[in-house]
Amino acid sequence: MAEAVAVLKRRPDALPWAGGTLILTSGGAGDAPVSVLDLGRIPELRAVSRSDRYLELGACVRLATIQALPRSLSLQPLRDAIGLVGTATVRNMATLGGNIASRDAFMTCFPSLACMDATVELRDASGSRWSGIHALVGGDGRPAFPAATLLTRIRVPTAPWDAFALHRLGEPTKGDAFASTFAAAARFEKETISELRLIASGRTLARDRALELSLIGKRLPLTVKDVEEAREAAGERAIEAGFPARLAERFGAYVMSFLASVQEGGR
Ligand SMILES: Cc1cc2nc3c(=O)[nH]c(=O)nc-3n(C[C@H](O)[C@H](O)[C@H](O)COP(=O)(O)OP(=O)(O)OC[C@H]3O[C@@H](n4cnc5c(N)ncnc54)[C@H](O)[C@@H]3O)c2cc1C
């Protein structure tokens, strides 16, 4: 690991290569020759460990390995996202770190992990630090993975969610290799919404915290007016975040259908 970090310090332009499935598909390496830093044989990046409250995954843990973890772990949002990625062959090569560290767009696992409050460990020449996964979202809503930095571990809280939804937001749009994603999660307490996450991700990430906060604490079932207002607010937020109108409208529709589906959740 120390050697890999030293290489990145010397060659900040070097492209970390995990499974290579995204780099090869999206042309992430571009046309010009690049130096590649192979992460494949760093044992620390393949480690999986767990505590009572979370699962810790090395950045180079394969998606197929995560799918094969015991079902007793509350990882459904992440499992659902992984199930959408490529084929079994792709998931045997693809890593979770490569999914999170994409520079061009937020890939399918990102919004699930954001819903689950995952944290990430980043390492560069100055040392390592943990931060919430949202630190990888820039002020403009675009991916902001820092240069000359390695993603080393991902910590995923395993507290179960009472409701969760994950959908593709339509087909890939022009210039995007993969479709955008909708992810939502909620917890209930005494017939009210106690926690809520509503996220659309693609080239940018749209999350309307004001909308989430306005619904937290509301008694279930929500009123038709609440649900309709949430649909409109989510659609507007997605437009602000730069989503095409068709996808923004679909985000609003998914928010509406998620909120409608949780109406009985608190009972
Ligand atoms: C047929 C097919 C279908 C696919 N469908 C989907 C899909 O539906 N959804 C989806 O999300 N993806 C999809 N993918 C893309 C890809 O398989 C996944 O995104 C995968 O998780 C990427 O992981 P990787 O290890 O292959 O990343 P790589 O290709 O090795 O790397 C991806 C990016 O992350 C950087 N990187 C990787 N690891 C690190 C690290 N530890 N630290 C810092 N930077 C790092 C690389 O430099 C690169 O910029 C598909 C691919 C194929 C071939």
GROMACS .gro file of C-alpha atoms and ligand atoms in nm:
model
  320
    1MET     CA    1   0.000   0.000   0.000
    2ALA     CA    2   0.280   0.239   0.095
    3GLU     CA    3   0.443   0.170  -0.242
    4ALA     CA    4   0.118   0.245  -0.427
    5VAL     CA    5   0.079   0.576  -0.243
    6ALA     CA    6   0.443   0.663  -0.318
    7VAL     CA    7   0.384   0.592  -0.690
    8LEU     CA    8   0.081   0.824  -0.689
    9LYS     CA    9   0.286   1.096  -0.521
   10ARG     CA   10   0.552   1.067  -0.791
   11ARG     CA   11   0.303   1.023  -1.074
   12PRO     CA   12  -0.022   1.200  -0.974
   13ASP     CA   13  -0.149   1.143  -1.330
   14ALA     CA   14  -0.130   0.761  -1.292
   15LEU     CA   15  -0.469   0.592  -1.326
   16PRO     CA   16  -0.554   0.350  -1.043
   17TRP     CA   17  -0.674   0.024  -1.203
   18ALA     CA   18  -0.894  -0.203  -0.992
   19GLY     CA   19  -1.114  -0.437  -1.200
   20GLY     CA   20  -1.070  -0.223  -1.514
   21THR     CA   21  -1.432  -0.288  -1.618
   22LEU     CA   22  -1.535   0.077  -1.604
   23ILE     CA   23  -1.210   0.217  -1.744
   24LEU     CA   24  -1.241  -0.013  -2.045
   25THR     CA   25  -1.614   0.047  -2.098
   26SER     CA   26  -1.633   0.422  -2.057
   27GLY     CA   27  -1.303   0.506  -2.223
   28GLY     CA   28  -1.193   0.658  -1.890
   29ALA     CA   29  -0.833   0.628  -1.998
   30GLY     CA   30  -0.897   0.848  -2.307
   31ASP     CA   31  -0.695   0.819  -2.630
   32ALA     CA   32  -0.362   0.940  -2.497
   33PRO     CA   33  -0.126   0.689  -2.335
   34VAL     CA   34  -0.159   0.681  -1.955
   35SER     CA   35   0.037   0.528  -1.671
   36VAL     CA   36  -0.162   0.268  -1.485
   37LEU     CA   37  -0.129   0.181  -1.117
   38ASP     CA   38  -0.240  -0.180  -1.070
   39LEU     CA   39  -0.422  -0.220  -0.736
   40GLY     CA   40  -0.488  -0.590  -0.797
   41ARG     CA   41  -0.235  -0.741  -0.562
   42ILE     CA   42  -0.261  -0.523  -0.253
   43PRO     CA   43  -0.399  -0.756   0.016
   44GLU     CA   44  -0.531  -0.475   0.244
   45LEU     CA   45  -0.762  -0.366  -0.036
   46ARG     CA   46  -0.926  -0.711  -0.048
   47ALA     CA   47  -1.006  -0.741   0.324
   48VAL     CA   48  -1.361  -0.778   0.458
   49SER     CA   49  -1.434  -0.734   0.828
   50ARG     CA   50  -1.742  -0.667   1.037
   51SER     CA   51  -1.845  -0.529   1.373
   52ASP     CA   52  -2.188  -0.511   1.542
   53ARG     CA   53  -2.271  -0.189   1.361
   54TYR     CA   54  -2.101  -0.198   1.024
   55LEU     CA   55  -1.930  -0.395   0.753
   56GLU     CA   56  -1.588  -0.279   0.638
   57LEU     CA   57  -1.490  -0.358   0.280
   58GLY     CA   58  -1.151  -0.307   0.118
   59ALA     CA   59  -1.185  -0.094  -0.197
   60CYS     CA   60  -1.084  -0.385  -0.422
   61VAL     CA   61  -1.343  -0.629  -0.287
   62ARG     CA   62  -1.528  -0.764  -0.592
   63LEU     CA   63  -1.898  -0.700  -0.634
   64ALA     CA   64  -1.957  -1.078  -0.660
   65THR     CA   65  -1.787  -1.125  -0.320
   66ILE     CA   66  -2.028  -0.877  -0.161
   67GLN     CA   67  -2.324  -1.058  -0.318
   68ALA     CA   68  -2.199  -1.382  -0.160
   69LEU     CA   69  -2.181  -1.238   0.195
   70PRO     CA   70  -2.427  -1.392   0.445
   71ARG     CA   71  -2.789  -1.285   0.390
   72SER     CA   72  -2.818  -1.214   0.762
   73LEU     CA   73  -2.623  -0.888   0.707
   74SER     CA   74  -2.864  -0.599   0.637
   75LEU     CA   75  -2.711  -0.497   0.307
   76GLN     CA   76  -3.016  -0.507   0.083
   77PRO     CA   77  -2.981  -0.156  -0.066
   78LEU     CA   78  -2.622  -0.234  -0.170
   79ARG     CA   79  -2.709  -0.585  -0.289
   80ASP     CA   80  -2.989  -0.446  -0.508
   81ALA     CA   81  -2.750  -0.195  -0.664
   82ILE     CA   82  -2.484  -0.459  -0.730
   83GLY     CA   83  -2.748  -0.679  -0.893
   84LEU     CA   84  -2.796  -0.406  -1.158
   85VAL     CA   85  -2.426  -0.389  -1.251
   86GLY     CA   86  -2.336  -0.576  -1.569
   87THR     CA   87  -2.335  -0.955  -1.576
   88ALA     CA   88  -2.199  -1.219  -1.335
   89THR     CA   89  -1.872  -1.212  -1.531
   90VAL     CA   90  -1.844  -0.834  -1.493
   91ARG     CA   91  -1.928  -0.854  -1.120
   92ASN     CA   92  -1.651  -1.112  -1.076
   93MET     CA   93  -1.398  -0.852  -1.197
   94ALA     CA   94  -1.558  -0.524  -1.089
   95THR     CA   95  -1.477  -0.379  -0.746
   96LEU     CA   96  -1.681  -0.162  -0.511
   97GLY     CA   97  -1.402   0.096  -0.498
   98GLY     CA   98  -1.403   0.130  -0.878
   99ASN     CA   99  -1.777   0.189  -0.867
  100ILE     CA  100  -1.741   0.467  -0.609
  101ALA     CA  101  -1.426   0.634  -0.746
  102SER     CA  102  -1.562   0.694  -1.097
  103ARG     CA  103  -1.464   1.044  -1.209
  104ASP     CA  104  -1.725   1.105  -1.480
  105ALA     CA  105  -2.054   1.000  -1.322
  106PHE     CA  106  -2.197   0.848  -1.006
  107MET     CA  107  -2.222   0.476  -1.073
  108THR     CA  108  -2.503   0.247  -0.955
  109CYS     CA  109  -2.374   0.163  -0.604
  110PHE     CA  110  -2.307   0.527  -0.510
  111PRO     CA  111  -2.665   0.638  -0.430
  112SER     CA  112  -2.732   0.317  -0.234
  113LEU     CA  113  -2.422   0.375  -0.024
  114ALA     CA  114  -2.519   0.741   0.018
  115CYS     CA  115  -2.863   0.631   0.144
  116MET     CA  116  -2.693   0.390   0.387
  117ASP     CA  117  -2.463   0.667   0.525
  118ALA     CA  118  -2.148   0.483   0.415
  119THR     CA  119  -1.811   0.635   0.501
  120VAL     CA  120  -1.494   0.606   0.294
  121GLU     CA  121  -1.126   0.595   0.383
  122LEU     CA  122  -0.903   0.795   0.147
  123ARG     CA  123  -0.527   0.775   0.145
  124ASP     CA  124  -0.269   1.003  -0.015
  125ALA     CA  125   0.090   1.103   0.049
  126SER     CA  126  -0.015   1.303   0.357
  127GLY     CA  127  -0.188   1.008   0.528
  128SER     CA  128  -0.532   0.856   0.550
  129ARG     CA  129  -0.868   1.001   0.658
  130TRP     CA  130  -1.230   0.886   0.691
  131SER     CA  131  -1.518   1.094   0.563
  132GLY     CA  132  -1.883   1.054   0.471
  133ILE     CA  133  -1.936   0.936   0.114
  134HIS     CA  134  -2.104   1.272   0.042
  135ALA     CA  135  -1.757   1.430   0.064
  136LEU     CA  136  -1.705   1.277  -0.285
  137VAL     CA  137  -1.984   1.499  -0.424
  138GLY     CA  138  -1.858   1.842  -0.537
  139GLY     CA  139  -2.035   2.172  -0.467
  140ASP     CA  140  -2.168   2.156  -0.825
  141GLY     CA  141  -2.318   1.810  -0.760
  142ARG     CA  142  -2.058   1.639  -0.983
  143PRO     CA  143  -1.813   1.364  -0.876
  144ALA     CA  144  -1.522   1.514  -0.684
  145PHE     CA  145  -1.288   1.224  -0.619
  146PRO     CA  146  -0.957   1.388  -0.518
  147ALA     CA  147  -0.654   1.356  -0.747
  148ALA     CA  148  -0.353   1.140  -0.654
  149THR     CA  149  -0.562   0.967  -0.387
  150LEU     CA  150  -0.658   0.606  -0.324
  151LEU     CA  151  -0.989   0.488  -0.189
  152THR     CA  152  -0.885   0.220   0.058
  153ARG     CA  153  -1.188   0.111   0.266
  154ILE     CA  154  -1.565   0.155   0.268
  155ARG     CA  155  -1.761   0.128   0.592
  156VAL     CA  156  -2.128   0.039   0.549
  157PRO     CA  157  -2.363   0.064   0.851
  158THR     CA  158  -2.572  -0.253   0.878
  159ALA     CA  159  -2.871  -0.112   1.073
  160PRO     CA  160  -3.174  -0.231   0.872
  161TRP     CA  161  -3.401   0.006   0.678
  162ASP     CA  162  -3.780  -0.029   0.703
  163ALA     CA  163  -3.829   0.062   0.337
  164PHE     CA  164  -3.592   0.083   0.045
  165ALA     CA  165  -3.622   0.130  -0.332
  166LEU     CA  166  -3.372   0.129  -0.616
  167HIS     CA  167  -3.450   0.179  -0.986
  168ARG     CA  168  -3.274   0.274  -1.302
  169LEU     CA  169  -3.381   0.622  -1.414
  170GLY     CA  170  -3.440   0.524  -1.775
  171GLU     CA  171  -3.185   0.430  -2.038
  172PRO     CA  172  -2.832   0.573  -2.063
  173THR     CA  173  -2.851   0.926  -2.204
  174LYS     CA  174  -2.626   1.057  -2.478
  175GLY     CA  175  -2.264   1.058  -2.368
  176ASP     CA  176  -2.330   0.830  -2.067
  177ALA     CA  177  -2.228   0.464  -2.072
  178PHE     CA  178  -2.480   0.364  -1.802
  179ALA     CA  179  -2.826   0.465  -1.686
  180SER     CA  180  -2.882   0.704  -1.396
  181THR     CA  181  -3.018   0.563  -1.070
  182PHE     CA  182  -3.291   0.639  -0.817
  183ALA     CA  183  -3.240   0.525  -0.457
  184ALA     CA  184  -3.457   0.588  -0.152
  185ALA     CA  185  -3.459   0.459   0.206
  186ALA     CA  186  -3.672   0.524   0.513
  187ARG     CA  187  -3.707   0.429   0.878
  188PHE     CA  188  -4.025   0.466   1.081
  189GLU     CA  189  -4.089   0.520   1.449
  190LYS     CA  190  -4.430   0.529   1.613
  191GLU     CA  191  -4.614   0.571   1.281
  192THR     CA  192  -4.397   0.865   1.170
  193ILE     CA  193  -4.107   0.890   0.927
  194SER     CA  194  -3.792   0.913   1.141
  195GLU     CA  195  -3.531   0.897   0.862
  196LEU     CA  196  -3.558   0.952   0.488
  197ARG     CA  197  -3.319   0.963   0.192
  198LEU     CA  198  -3.427   1.041  -0.165
  199ILE     CA  199  -3.147   1.046  -0.424
  200ALA     CA  200  -3.113   1.062  -0.802
  201SER     CA  201  -2.765   1.012  -0.944
  202GLY     CA  202  -2.604   1.013  -1.284
  203ARG     CA  203  -2.367   1.279  -1.417
  204THR     CA  204  -2.463   1.472  -1.101
  205LEU     CA  205  -2.621   1.375  -0.770
  206ALA     CA  206  -2.954   1.529  -0.667
  207ARG     CA  207  -3.062   1.508  -0.304
  208ASP     CA  208  -3.313   1.754  -0.164
  209ARG     CA  209  -3.240   1.767   0.209
  210ALA     CA  210  -3.502   2.038   0.264
  211LEU     CA  211  -3.763   1.803   0.116
  212GLU     CA  212  -3.641   1.511   0.329
  213LEU     CA  213  -3.652   1.726   0.644
  214SER     CA  214  -4.001   1.853   0.559
  215LEU     CA  215  -4.127   1.491   0.554
  216ILE     CA  216  -3.936   1.362   0.859
  217GLY     CA  217  -4.160   1.365   1.164
  218LYS     CA  218  -4.477   1.353   0.952
  219ARG     CA  219  -4.737   1.103   1.058
  220LEU     CA  220  -4.820   0.815   0.827
  221PRO     CA  221  -5.016   0.793   0.613
  222LEU     CA  222  -4.898   1.107   0.436
  223THR     CA  223  -5.163   1.322   0.273
  224VAL     CA  224  -5.211   1.319  -0.105
  225LYS     CA  225  -5.101   1.685  -0.098
  226ASP     CA  226  -4.772   1.599   0.081
  227VAL     CA  227  -4.693   1.326  -0.171
  228GLU     CA  228  -4.780   1.544  -0.470
  229GLU     CA  229  -4.570   1.835  -0.336
  230ALA     CA  230  -4.278   1.593  -0.281
  231ARG     CA  231  -4.305   1.478  -0.645
  232GLU     CA  232  -4.288   1.838  -0.768
  233ALA     CA  233  -4.003   1.938  -0.534
  234ALA     CA  234  -3.794   1.632  -0.629
  235GLY     CA  235  -3.844   1.698  -1.002
  236GLU     CA  236  -3.741   2.062  -0.958
  237ARG     CA  237  -3.432   1.963  -0.757
  238ALA     CA  238  -3.326   1.721  -1.032
  239ILE     CA  239  -3.365   1.993  -1.298
  240GLU     CA  240  -3.149   2.227  -1.086
  241ALA     CA  241  -2.890   1.948  -1.062
  242GLY     CA  242  -2.879   1.932  -1.444
  243PHE     CA  243  -3.083   1.617  -1.511
  244PRO     CA  244  -3.266   1.613  -1.846
  245ALA     CA  245  -3.638   1.696  -1.804
  246ARG     CA  246  -3.747   1.338  -1.879
  247LEU     CA  247  -3.527   1.193  -1.602
  248ALA     CA  248  -3.620   1.470  -1.357
  249GLU     CA  249  -3.985   1.389  -1.414
  250ARG     CA  250  -3.914   1.021  -1.356
  251PHE     CA  251  -3.727   1.103  -1.033
  252GLY     CA  252  -4.038   1.288  -0.914
  253ALA     CA  253  -4.257   0.992  -1.009
  254TYR     CA  254  -4.031   0.746  -0.821
  255VAL     CA  255  -4.030   0.971  -0.513
  256MET     CA  256  -4.410   0.979  -0.530
  257SER     CA  257  -4.440   0.602  -0.567
  258PHE     CA  258  -4.187   0.539  -0.284
  259LEU     CA  259  -4.376   0.770  -0.049
  260ALA     CA  260  -4.707   0.611  -0.150
  261SER     CA  261  -4.563   0.265  -0.083
  262VAL     CA  262  -4.450   0.356   0.270
  263GLN     CA  263  -4.796   0.481   0.374
  264GLU     CA  264  -4.856   0.178   0.590
  265GLY     CA  265  -4.493   0.153   0.705
  266GLY     CA  266  -4.541   0.287   1.054
  267ARG     CA  267  -4.824   0.046   1.141
  268LIG     C1  268  -2.116  -0.494  -1.958
  268LIG     C2  269  -2.096  -0.397  -1.845
  268LIG     C3  270  -2.207  -0.345  -1.779
  268LIG     C4  271  -2.188  -0.254  -1.672
  268LIG     N1  272  -2.299  -0.206  -1.609
  268LIG     C5  273  -2.284  -0.119  -1.507
  268LIG     C6  274  -2.399  -0.068  -1.438
  268LIG     O1  275  -2.512  -0.096  -1.470
  268LIG     N2  276  -2.375   0.018  -1.334
  268LIG     C7  277  -2.249   0.053  -1.293
  268LIG     O2  278  -2.235   0.125  -1.196
  268LIG     N3  279  -2.141   0.009  -1.361
  268LIG     C8  280  -2.154  -0.075  -1.465
  268LIG     N4  281  -2.043  -0.121  -1.532
  268LIG     C9  282  -1.913  -0.060  -1.501
  268LIG    C10  283  -1.829  -0.129  -1.397
  268LIG     O3  284  -1.836  -0.270  -1.410
  268LIG    C11  285  -1.861  -0.094  -1.250
  268LIG     O4  286  -1.885   0.044  -1.234
  268LIG    C12  287  -1.748  -0.141  -1.157
  268LIG     O5  288  -1.790  -0.140  -1.023
  268LIG    C13  289  -1.620  -0.061  -1.169
  268LIG     O6  290  -1.523  -0.124  -1.088
  268LIG     P1  291  -1.378  -0.160  -1.144
  268LIG     O7  292  -1.306  -0.225  -1.033
  268LIG     O8  293  -1.385  -0.236  -1.270
  268LIG     O9  294  -1.323  -0.011  -1.167
  268LIG     P2  295  -1.206   0.037  -1.266
  268LIG    O10  296  -1.255   0.032  -1.406
  268LIG    O11  297  -1.077  -0.031  -1.235
  268LIG    O12  298  -1.194   0.189  -1.216
  268LIG    C14  299  -1.300   0.282  -1.228
  268LIG    C15  300  -1.252   0.421  -1.186
  268LIG    O13  301  -1.222   0.424  -1.046
  268LIG    C16  302  -1.084   0.452  -1.023
  268LIG     N5  303  -1.044   0.365  -0.913
  268LIG    C17  304  -1.068   0.232  -0.902
  268LIG     N6  305  -1.031   0.188  -0.781
  268LIG    C18  306  -0.983   0.294  -0.714
  268LIG    C19  307  -0.929   0.314  -0.582
  268LIG     N7  308  -0.923   0.213  -0.493
  268LIG     N8  309  -0.888   0.437  -0.546
  268LIG    C20  310  -0.897   0.540  -0.633
  268LIG     N9  311  -0.948   0.529  -0.758
  268LIG    C21  312  -0.989   0.408  -0.797
  268LIG    C22  313  -1.014   0.425  -1.154
  268LIG    O14  314  -0.896   0.501  -1.168
  268LIG    C23  315  -1.122   0.464  -1.253
  268LIG    O15  316  -1.126   0.606  -1.267
  268LIG    C24  317  -2.057  -0.215  -1.635
  268LIG    C25  318  -1.947  -0.266  -1.702
  268LIG    C26  319  -1.964  -0.356  -1.806
  268LIG    C27  320  -1.843  -0.410  -1.875
   0.00000   0.00000   0.00000
